[in-house]
Short mmCIF file of C-alpha atoms in Angstrom, two decimals:
data_model
loop_
_atom_site.label_atom_id
_atom_site.label_comp_id
_atom_site.label_asym_id
_atom_site.label_seq_id
_atom_site.Cartn_x
_atom_site.Cartn_y
_atom_site.Cartn_z
CA MET A 1 68.15 33.34 118.88
CA PRO A 2 69.69 32.63 115.48
CA ARG A 3 71.20 35.17 113.41
CA TYR A 4 70.41 35.16 109.42
CA GLU A 5 72.63 36.68 107.02
CA PHE A 6 70.70 38.79 103.80
CA ARG A 7 71.87 40.93 100.49
CA CYS A 8 69.98 43.76 99.30
CA ARG A 9 69.50 43.35 95.33
CA THR A 10 69.15 47.04 95.17
CA CYS A 11 72.74 47.77 97.02
CA GLY A 12 74.00 45.05 97.51
CA ASP A 13 74.71 45.51 101.37
CA THR A 14 75.07 42.24 102.92
CA PHE A 15 73.27 42.69 106.85
CA GLU A 16 72.41 40.04 109.28
CA LEU A 17 69.56 39.78 111.30
CA SER A 18 68.69 38.00 114.54
CA ARG A 19 65.12 36.56 114.69
CA PRO A 20 63.62 33.46 115.95
CA MET A 21 63.17 30.41 113.58
CA ALA A 22 59.60 30.86 112.82
CA GLU A 23 60.06 34.20 111.09
CA SER A 24 63.37 32.96 108.88
CA SER A 25 61.66 33.08 105.62
CA ALA A 26 59.96 36.39 106.70
CA PRO A 27 60.82 39.31 104.20
CA ALA A 28 63.56 41.65 105.34
CA SER A 29 64.42 45.56 104.83
CA CYS A 30 68.19 45.89 104.33
CA PRO A 31 69.88 48.98 106.66
CA ALA A 32 69.30 51.77 103.64
CA GLY A 33 65.34 51.01 103.47
CA HIS A 34 65.31 48.89 100.43
CA ASP A 35 62.68 46.10 100.39
CA ASP A 36 64.34 43.47 97.74
CA THR A 37 66.79 41.20 99.80
CA VAL A 38 67.59 37.69 99.40
CA LYS A 39 68.25 35.94 102.43
CA LEU A 40 71.97 33.68 101.55
CA LEU A 41 72.73 30.56 103.04
CA SER A 42 75.32 30.18 105.68
CA ALA A 43 78.27 27.43 106.18
CA VAL A 44 77.85 26.04 109.34
CA ALA A 45 81.46 25.31 110.61
CA VAL A 46 81.86 22.22 112.42
CA GLY A 47 84.86 20.61 114.14
CA GLY A 48 86.36 17.13 113.29
CA SER A 49 89.12 15.65 111.50
CA SER A 50 88.08 15.27 108.08
CA THR A 51 88.43 11.18 108.27
CA ALA A 52 86.22 8.74 109.13
CA ALA A 53 85.36 7.89 111.85
CA PRO A 54 86.22 3.97 112.78
CA THR A 55 83.48 1.99 113.48
CA GLN A 56 82.98 -1.01 115.45
CA SER A 57 81.25 -4.25 114.95
CA ALA A 58 78.01 -5.42 116.28
CA GLY A 59 79.16 -8.27 118.16
CA GLY A 60 81.07 -6.18 120.87
CA GLY A 61 85.11 -5.83 120.99
CA GLY A 62 85.70 -3.02 123.31
CA GLY A 63 84.94 1.05 123.29
CA GLY A 64 84.22 2.70 126.28
CA GLY A 65 80.71 3.05 125.71
CA GLY A 66 78.84 6.18 126.49
CA CYS A 67 77.96 9.11 124.45
CA CYS A 68 80.40 9.08 122.59
CA GLY A 69 81.53 5.99 122.39
CA GLY A 70 84.85 6.35 125.11
CA GLY A 71 86.92 8.18 122.82
CA CYS A 72 86.53 11.92 123.86
CA CYS A 73 84.51 11.36 127.30
CA GLY A 74 87.11 11.65 130.27
#
């Protein structure tokens, strides 16, 4: 189940809640019982390098094919 991070505008606490995606926009009370909260945007970490991957020309030219172009599949 996804975890969503909220911040209480009344006391300033930040807290997380696990809830279904269908309820991601539902209001949330902070652990201290305050109702004035906002959902925070979460940064998602994705592994990889900061350089762009090379592209293959459409006319062939090798490569392993498959699910990932042969670069990481054994």
